[in-house]
Amino acid sequence: MDRTFTLVDGEAESTVPASAIDALTAGARPLAVDHDERVAYLGTPAGARAARLASLEAPDFSLPDLAGGKHALSDHRGRKVLLVAYASW
Amino acid sequence: MLHEELAGFGFTVVTVALDKSPDDARPWIEAARPSHPSLIDTGHVLADLFNIVNVPTVLWIDERGRIVRPNDVAFGTDTFKHITGLESGQSLAAIRAWVRGETPACTEDEIRALQSLPTAEDQQARAEFGLGEWLFRRGRPEAAARHFARAGELAPHDFTIRRGTMPMRGIDPMGPDFRRMLGEWTAAGQPYYRPLPDPRG
C-alpha cells in the first residue's frame, strides 16, 4: 500500500505518494525524511548556496521583528549594513 | 551604540536572533531598545543563506548589497571576554573606519580566501534541522529531536544546530550538556569560535 507523505518545500506543503519521496531521495536537493511521521523536507543544495556566497552578492531575506513587521536586507540598499546573527543561547 | 553613532554615515545595524521563538529573544531586545531592525529567525533562514554555524557572527555588506567582509566572530561589548577571550575593541574600530570611509573593506580576493562555503553535509544537516523544526512546531518534539541529533552528527561544527536546538529538546543551552559537548569539541583540538585572521596581517 502506497501511503502518502507530507512534503515540505519552503512555505509550500503538499501531499505526495511514498514513491515520490523515493524519487526525491536520489535527487539534487537535500531531503530529510521522517518515516514514522510521514513527513519529508526539501533543503537547498550546497552548490547553489556556495555559488551565491562566492558571487559576493548578499542573499536577500525577509524576517519579522518582535511586532511581526517584515524587514528585508534589500530595504537597506544604499547604506552600509552590519549584519549580526546572535541568539539567547 | 554603534548604530546611532554611525547612522549619519549611511549605515545601519541589522540584528537577527536565531532563537526558537520571539519570546526567547524578547528580553534581550527589550533591554537593548534598539533603533535598528531587530529580527527573529526561528527557522534559521539566515544560517542557511550565509552558512552561519555559530553566534555571534557578523558580516559587512556595502551600499550595493555586496558582501565586503565575510562571516566573522565579533562581540559588541566585552561582557563575555572572560569566557571567550575575544575583545570587542578591534572589530568595533574596524567597523567605524570602514563606515567612515577611512579604510576600505576586504578586497574580493581576500573575501574569497576567507569565506567558508557550505558542503553537501552542511546542507543535509540544515534539511534535517528544517524537518526537526517543522515537527517541533506541530507538537512532535520527540520526532523533532531525532532530526536535530542527525543534523548535529552531519555538521558537528554547527553550533546553531547542536546548541541552538537545545531549547527545543528541553536541554539547558548553558548547562552541563552544553559544557560536556564543548569540552569534547575543544579536547579534540577544535575551536568553538573561529574568528577570521586579519586579512592584512
mmCIF file of C-alpha atoms in Angstrom:
data_model
loop_
_atom_site.group_PDB
_atom_site.id
_atom_site.type_symbol
_atom_site.label_atom_id
_atom_site.label_comp_id
_atom_site.label_asym_id
_atom_site.label_seq_id
_atom_site.Cartn_x
_atom_site.Cartn_y
_atom_site.Cartn_z
ATOM 1 C CA MET A 1 0.000 0.000 0.000
ATOM 2 C CA ASP A 2 1.371 3.387 -1.003
ATOM 3 C CA ARG A 3 0.702 5.628 1.995
ATOM 4 C CA THR A 4 1.144 9.346 1.482
ATOM 5 C CA PHE A 5 3.716 11.778 2.859
ATOM 6 C CA THR A 6 3.563 15.480 3.591
ATOM 7 C CA LEU A 7 6.289 17.143 1.517
ATOM 8 C CA VAL A 8 7.559 20.475 2.888
ATOM 9 C CA ASP A 9 9.315 22.755 0.396
ATOM 10 C CA GLY A 10 9.833 26.199 1.899
ATOM 11 C CA GLU A 11 6.414 27.667 2.647
ATOM 12 C CA ALA A 12 4.700 25.111 0.397
ATOM 13 C CA GLU A 13 3.303 21.814 1.707
ATOM 14 C CA SER A 14 1.817 19.079 -0.462
ATOM 15 C CA THR A 15 0.593 15.510 -0.074
ATOM 16 C CA VAL A 16 2.558 13.070 -2.203
ATOM 17 C CA PRO A 17 2.776 9.260 -2.574
ATOM 18 C CA ALA A 18 5.687 7.403 -0.986
ATOM 19 C CA SER A 19 7.062 6.694 -4.457
ATOM 20 C CA ALA A 20 7.595 10.445 -4.926
ATOM 21 C CA ILE A 21 9.758 10.522 -1.779
ATOM 22 C CA ASP A 22 11.844 7.641 -3.113
ATOM 23 C CA ALA A 23 12.419 9.599 -6.328
ATOM 24 C CA LEU A 24 13.431 12.746 -4.415
ATOM 25 C CA THR A 25 15.910 10.784 -2.271
ATOM 26 C CA ALA A 26 18.081 10.367 -5.331
ATOM 27 C CA GLY A 27 17.588 13.980 -6.395
ATOM 28 C CA ALA A 28 19.840 17.020 -6.383
ATOM 29 C CA ARG A 29 18.305 18.634 -3.309
ATOM 30 C CA PRO A 30 18.996 17.525 0.260
ATOM 31 C CA LEU A 31 15.964 15.678 1.634
ATOM 32 C CA ALA A 32 15.214 14.855 5.280
ATOM 33 C CA VAL A 33 12.563 12.178 5.840
ATOM 34 C CA ASP A 34 10.683 11.001 8.920
ATOM 35 C CA HIS A 35 9.087 7.658 8.041
ATOM 36 C CA ASP A 36 7.123 7.416 11.310
ATOM 37 C CA GLU A 37 5.596 10.877 10.931
ATOM 38 C CA ARG A 38 5.312 10.558 7.139
ATOM 39 C CA VAL A 39 6.945 13.931 6.523
ATOM 40 C CA ALA A 40 9.746 14.909 4.150
ATOM 41 C CA TYR A 41 11.574 18.252 3.996
ATOM 42 C CA LEU A 42 13.444 19.596 0.986
ATOM 43 C CA GLY A 43 16.503 21.756 1.574
ATOM 44 C CA THR A 44 18.781 23.760 -0.711
ATOM 45 C CA PRO A 45 21.825 22.160 -2.358
ATOM 46 C CA ALA A 46 25.316 23.168 -1.257
ATOM 47 C CA GLY A 47 26.244 24.105 -4.820
ATOM 48 C CA ALA A 48 23.538 26.755 -5.089
ATOM 49 C CA ARG A 49 24.340 28.254 -1.689
ATOM 50 C CA ALA A 50 28.099 28.199 -2.300
ATOM 51 C CA ALA A 51 27.786 29.792 -5.757
ATOM 52 C CA ARG A 52 25.689 32.634 -4.366
ATOM 53 C CA LEU A 53 28.096 33.331 -1.489
ATOM 54 C CA ALA A 54 31.120 33.136 -3.778
ATOM 55 C CA SER A 55 29.459 35.705 -6.083
ATOM 56 C CA LEU A 56 29.686 38.093 -3.070
ATOM 57 C CA GLU A 57 26.160 39.333 -3.796
ATOM 58 C CA ALA A 58 24.478 39.098 -0.387
ATOM 59 C CA PRO A 59 21.448 36.781 -0.481
ATOM 60 C CA ASP A 60 18.281 38.702 0.376
ATOM 61 C CA PHE A 61 15.919 37.634 3.146
ATOM 62 C CA SER A 62 12.757 38.894 4.795
ATOM 63 C CA LEU A 63 12.254 38.251 8.506
ATOM 64 C CA PRO A 64 9.853 39.575 11.170
ATOM 65 C CA ASP A 65 10.613 41.838 14.112
ATOM 66 C CA LEU A 66 9.039 41.316 17.560
ATOM 67 C CA ALA A 67 5.850 43.081 16.424
ATOM 68 C CA GLY A 68 5.605 40.846 13.350
ATOM 69 C CA GLY A 69 6.638 43.547 10.858
ATOM 70 C CA LYS A 70 8.739 42.180 7.994
ATOM 71 C CA HIS A 71 12.162 43.600 7.112
ATOM 72 C CA ALA A 72 14.274 42.707 4.071
ATOM 73 C CA LEU A 73 18.011 43.140 3.764
ATOM 74 C CA SER A 74 17.353 44.861 0.424
ATOM 75 C CA ASP A 75 15.362 47.577 2.260
ATOM 76 C CA HIS A 76 18.794 48.971 3.196
ATOM 77 C CA ARG A 77 20.296 49.190 -0.294
ATOM 78 C CA GLY A 78 22.290 52.425 -0.448
ATOM 79 C CA ARG A 79 23.524 52.023 3.139
ATOM 80 C CA LYS A 80 26.331 50.017 4.623
ATOM 81 C CA VAL A 81 24.927 47.185 6.748
ATOM 82 C CA LEU A 82 26.463 45.374 9.687
ATOM 83 C CA LEU A 83 24.529 42.105 9.712
ATOM 84 C CA VAL A 84 24.681 40.476 13.150
ATOM 85 C CA ALA A 85 23.459 36.955 13.936
ATOM 86 C CA TYR A 86 23.066 36.303 17.662
ATOM 87 C CA ALA A 87 20.900 34.180 19.965
ATOM 88 C CA SER A 88 19.742 33.908 23.565
ATOM 89 C CA TRP A 89 21.556 30.575 23.812
ATOM 90 C CA MET B 1 25.572 52.306 20.390
ATOM 91 C CA LEU B 2 27.285 51.754 17.063
ATOM 92 C CA HIS B 3 24.083 52.162 15.040
ATOM 93 C CA GLU B 4 23.244 55.591 16.475
ATOM 94 C CA GLU B 5 26.870 56.719 16.372
ATOM 95 C CA LEU B 6 27.279 55.915 12.679
ATOM 96 C CA ALA B 7 23.759 56.324 11.253
ATOM 97 C CA GLY B 8 24.775 59.714 9.819
ATOM 98 C CA PHE B 9 27.364 57.993 7.627
ATOM 99 C CA GLY B 10 24.767 55.947 5.714
ATOM 100 C CA PHE B 11 24.959 52.887 7.936
ATOM 101 C CA THR B 12 22.625 50.549 9.722
ATOM 102 C CA VAL B 13 22.933 47.587 12.013
ATOM 103 C CA VAL B 14 20.534 44.690 11.383
ATOM 104 C CA THR B 15 20.422 42.072 14.122
ATOM 105 C CA VAL B 16 18.888 38.627 13.670
ATOM 106 C CA ALA B 17 18.130 36.334 16.614
ATOM 107 C CA LEU B 18 18.442 32.610 15.796
ATOM 108 C CA ASP B 19 16.042 31.579 18.552
ATOM 109 C CA LYS B 20 13.222 29.075 18.875
ATOM 110 C CA SER B 21 10.617 31.779 19.500
ATOM 111 C CA PRO B 22 10.259 35.569 19.619
ATOM 112 C CA ASP B 23 9.790 35.258 23.386
ATOM 113 C CA ASP B 24 13.289 33.804 23.780
ATOM 114 C CA ALA B 25 14.783 36.900 22.140
ATOM 115 C CA ARG B 26 12.318 39.414 23.589
ATOM 116 C CA PRO B 27 14.117 40.142 26.904
ATOM 117 C CA TRP B 28 17.367 40.865 25.056
ATOM 118 C CA ILE B 29 15.685 43.141 22.535
ATOM 119 C CA GLU B 30 13.592 44.973 25.112
ATOM 120 C CA ALA B 31 16.681 45.560 27.274
ATOM 121 C CA ALA B 32 18.699 46.909 24.343
ATOM 122 C CA ARG B 33 15.789 49.012 22.932
ATOM 123 C CA PRO B 34 17.481 49.133 19.533
ATOM 124 C CA SER B 35 16.626 51.787 16.964
ATOM 125 C CA HIS B 36 17.785 49.456 14.150
ATOM 126 C CA PRO B 37 15.859 46.462 12.747
ATOM 127 C CA SER B 38 15.992 43.617 15.259
ATOM 128 C CA LEU B 39 14.641 40.477 13.648
ATOM 129 C CA ILE B 40 13.644 36.973 14.728
ATOM 130 C CA ASP B 41 14.668 33.905 12.722
ATOM 131 C CA THR B 42 13.138 30.779 14.240
ATOM 132 C CA GLY B 43 13.752 28.754 11.074
ATOM 133 C CA HIS B 44 17.473 29.670 10.776
ATOM 134 C CA VAL B 45 16.903 31.187 7.331
ATOM 135 C CA LEU B 46 19.955 33.403 7.798
ATOM 136 C CA ALA B 47 22.166 30.479 8.836
ATOM 137 C CA ASP B 48 21.174 28.609 5.676
ATOM 138 C CA LEU B 49 21.699 31.590 3.332
ATOM 139 C CA PHE B 50 25.042 32.719 4.794
ATOM 140 C CA ASN B 51 26.454 29.405 6.100
ATOM 141 C CA ILE B 52 26.411 30.670 9.682
ATOM 142 C CA VAL B 53 27.496 27.977 12.157
ATOM 143 C CA ASN B 54 27.683 29.835 15.472
ATOM 144 C CA VAL B 55 26.777 33.093 17.149
ATOM 145 C CA PRO B 56 27.712 35.840 17.268
ATOM 146 C CA THR B 57 28.507 36.064 13.558
ATOM 147 C CA VAL B 58 28.830 39.382 11.720
ATOM 148 C CA LEU B 59 29.113 40.260 8.028
ATOM 149 C CA TRP B 60 29.715 43.599 6.356
ATOM 150 C CA ILE B 61 27.502 44.417 3.362
ATOM 151 C CA ASP B 62 28.092 47.523 1.263
ATOM 152 C CA GLU B 63 25.707 50.045 -0.319
ATOM 153 C CA ARG B 64 25.285 47.838 -3.407
ATOM 154 C CA GLY B 65 24.348 44.763 -1.386
ATOM 155 C CA ARG B 66 27.772 43.142 -1.804
ATOM 156 C CA ILE B 67 29.471 41.129 0.939
ATOM 157 C CA VAL B 68 32.662 43.058 1.719
ATOM 158 C CA ARG B 69 33.752 41.137 4.801
ATOM 159 C CA PRO B 70 32.660 37.522 5.289
ATOM 160 C CA ASN B 71 31.401 35.706 8.385
ATOM 161 C CA ASP B 72 33.446 36.671 11.419
ATOM 162 C CA VAL B 73 33.107 36.432 15.168
ATOM 163 C CA ALA B 74 32.662 39.832 16.769
ATOM 164 C CA PHE B 75 31.248 40.970 20.071
ATOM 165 C CA GLY B 76 29.683 44.389 20.588
ATOM 166 C CA THR B 77 30.908 44.543 24.168
ATOM 167 C CA ASP B 78 33.448 42.856 26.420
ATOM 168 C CA THR B 79 30.702 41.286 28.573
ATOM 169 C CA PHE B 80 31.820 37.744 27.686
ATOM 170 C CA LYS B 81 35.532 38.433 27.229
ATOM 171 C CA HIS B 82 36.419 36.405 30.333
ATOM 172 C CA ILE B 83 34.774 33.352 28.688
ATOM 173 C CA THR B 84 35.543 33.864 25.005
ATOM 174 C CA GLY B 85 38.960 35.509 25.173
ATOM 175 C CA LEU B 86 37.746 37.797 22.361
ATOM 176 C CA GLU B 87 37.821 41.573 22.699
ATOM 177 C CA SER B 88 35.296 43.871 21.057
ATOM 178 C CA GLY B 89 37.578 46.872 20.590
ATOM 179 C CA GLN B 90 39.457 45.840 17.469
ATOM 180 C CA SER B 91 36.379 44.792 15.497
ATOM 181 C CA LEU B 92 34.451 47.920 16.532
ATOM 182 C CA ALA B 93 37.352 50.111 15.418
ATOM 183 C CA ALA B 94 37.493 48.304 12.073
ATOM 184 C CA ILE B 95 33.742 48.798 11.525
ATOM 185 C CA ARG B 96 33.969 52.523 12.371
ATOM 186 C CA ALA B 97 36.868 53.010 9.956
ATOM 187 C CA TRP B 98 35.012 51.191 7.154
ATOM 188 C CA VAL B 99 31.747 53.086 7.687
ATOM 189 C CA ARG B 100 33.505 56.464 7.832
ATOM 190 C CA GLY B 101 35.341 55.612 4.640
ATOM 191 C CA GLU B 102 38.764 55.788 6.300
ATOM 192 C CA THR B 103 39.767 52.262 5.306
ATOM 193 C CA PRO B 104 38.405 50.027 2.559
ATOM 194 C CA ALA B 105 36.756 46.720 3.369
ATOM 195 C CA CYS B 106 38.349 43.475 2.181
ATOM 196 C CA THR B 107 39.205 43.012 -1.489
ATOM 197 C CA GLU B 108 37.270 40.350 -3.407
ATOM 198 C CA ASP B 109 40.311 38.066 -3.373
ATOM 199 C CA GLU B 110 40.656 38.479 0.405
ATOM 200 C CA ILE B 111 36.960 37.745 0.935
ATOM 201 C CA ARG B 112 37.012 34.605 -1.188
ATOM 202 C CA ALA B 113 40.121 33.376 0.617
ATOM 203 C CA LEU B 114 38.388 33.873 3.983
ATOM 204 C CA GLN B 115 34.919 32.544 3.087
ATOM 205 C CA SER B 116 33.715 29.160 4.286
ATOM 206 C CA LEU B 117 31.298 27.693 1.762
ATOM 207 C CA PRO B 118 28.722 25.054 2.708
ATOM 208 C CA THR B 119 29.281 21.375 1.916
ATOM 209 C CA ALA B 120 26.668 18.763 0.997
ATOM 210 C CA GLU B 121 26.798 17.548 4.618
ATOM 211 C CA ASP B 122 26.141 21.093 5.881
ATOM 212 C CA GLN B 123 23.065 21.393 3.662
ATOM 213 C CA GLN B 124 21.799 17.903 4.560
ATOM 214 C CA ALA B 125 22.192 18.928 8.212
ATOM 215 C CA ARG B 126 20.129 22.064 7.509
ATOM 216 C CA ALA B 127 17.395 19.973 5.866
ATOM 217 C CA GLU B 128 17.360 17.729 8.966
ATOM 218 C CA PHE B 129 17.141 20.879 11.128
ATOM 219 C CA GLY B 130 14.291 22.166 8.964
ATOM 220 C CA LEU B 131 12.356 18.925 9.329
ATOM 221 C CA GLY B 132 13.003 18.899 13.079
ATOM 222 C CA GLU B 133 11.829 22.487 13.456
ATOM 223 C CA TRP B 134 8.694 21.719 11.379
ATOM 224 C CA LEU B 135 7.907 18.735 13.626
ATOM 225 C CA PHE B 136 8.589 20.763 16.789
ATOM 226 C CA ARG B 137 6.114 23.466 15.686
ATOM 227 C CA ARG B 138 3.476 20.773 15.199
ATOM 228 C CA GLY B 139 3.816 19.338 18.689
ATOM 229 C CA ARG B 140 6.113 16.413 17.810
ATOM 230 C CA PRO B 141 9.197 17.192 19.937
ATOM 231 C CA GLU B 142 10.375 13.576 20.162
ATOM 232 C CA ALA B 143 10.356 13.137 16.405
ATOM 233 C CA ALA B 144 11.990 16.576 16.076
ATOM 234 C CA ALA B 145 14.815 15.545 18.435
ATOM 235 C CA ARG B 146 15.757 12.631 16.134
ATOM 236 C CA HIS B 147 16.387 15.044 13.278
ATOM 237 C CA PHE B 148 18.204 17.596 15.415
ATOM 238 C CA ALA B 149 20.520 14.787 16.550
ATOM 239 C CA ARG B 150 21.087 13.641 12.968
ATOM 240 C CA ALA B 151 21.805 17.233 11.901
ATOM 241 C CA GLY B 152 24.413 17.564 14.648
ATOM 242 C CA GLU B 153 26.117 14.350 13.514
ATOM 243 C CA LEU B 154 26.274 15.618 9.931
ATOM 244 C CA ALA B 155 27.641 19.048 10.887
ATOM 245 C CA PRO B 156 29.385 18.734 14.264
ATOM 246 C CA HIS B 157 30.922 22.208 13.852
ATOM 247 C CA ASP B 158 27.467 23.817 13.515
ATOM 248 C CA PHE B 159 26.506 25.125 16.927
ATOM 249 C CA THR B 160 23.386 26.881 15.602
ATOM 250 C CA ILE B 161 22.218 23.275 15.346
ATOM 251 C CA ARG B 162 23.989 21.485 18.212
ATOM 252 C CA ARG B 163 23.463 24.240 20.797
ATOM 253 C CA GLY B 164 20.698 26.240 19.128
ATOM 254 C CA THR B 165 18.264 23.279 19.170
ATOM 255 C CA MET B 166 18.846 22.531 22.864
ATOM 256 C CA PRO B 167 15.880 24.732 23.916
ATOM 257 C CA MET B 168 13.658 22.690 21.544
ATOM 258 C CA ARG B 169 14.933 19.457 23.137
ATOM 259 C CA GLY B 170 14.316 20.547 26.730
ATOM 260 C CA ILE B 171 18.062 20.949 27.354
ATOM 261 C CA ASP B 172 19.584 23.983 29.082
ATOM 262 C CA PRO B 173 21.918 25.535 26.461
ATOM 263 C CA MET B 174 24.088 26.938 29.284
ATOM 264 C CA GLY B 175 24.005 23.732 31.360
ATOM 265 C CA PRO B 176 26.037 20.553 31.833
ATOM 266 C CA ASP B 177 25.071 19.034 28.463
ATOM 267 C CA PHE B 178 26.454 22.081 26.674
ATOM 268 C CA ARG B 179 29.608 22.137 28.810
ATOM 269 C CA ARG B 180 30.209 18.437 28.061
ATOM 270 C CA MET B 181 29.727 18.994 24.329
ATOM 271 C CA LEU B 182 32.065 21.987 24.388
ATOM 272 C CA GLY B 183 34.661 20.077 26.398
ATOM 273 C CA GLU B 184 34.686 17.175 23.950
ATOM 274 C CA TRP B 185 34.909 19.546 20.998
ATOM 275 C CA THR B 186 37.812 21.582 22.343
ATOM 276 C CA ALA B 187 39.610 18.450 23.644
ATOM 277 C CA ALA B 188 39.579 17.240 20.026
ATOM 278 C CA GLY B 189 41.506 20.368 19.101
ATOM 279 C CA GLN B 190 38.532 22.177 17.571
ATOM 280 C CA PRO B 191 37.838 25.845 18.357
ATOM 281 C CA TYR B 192 34.346 26.873 19.467
ATOM 282 C CA TYR B 193 34.790 30.347 17.954
ATOM 283 C CA ARG B 194 36.598 30.794 14.651
ATOM 284 C CA PRO B 195 37.421 34.481 14.230
ATOM 285 C CA LEU B 196 38.926 35.483 10.892
ATOM 286 C CA PRO B 197 42.620 36.195 10.704
ATOM 287 C CA ASP B 198 43.302 39.828 9.939
ATOM 288 C CA PRO B 199 43.485 39.751 6.106
ATOM 289 C CA ARG B 200 46.196 42.409 6.183
ATOM 290 C CA GLY B 201 48.245 40.559 8.757
#
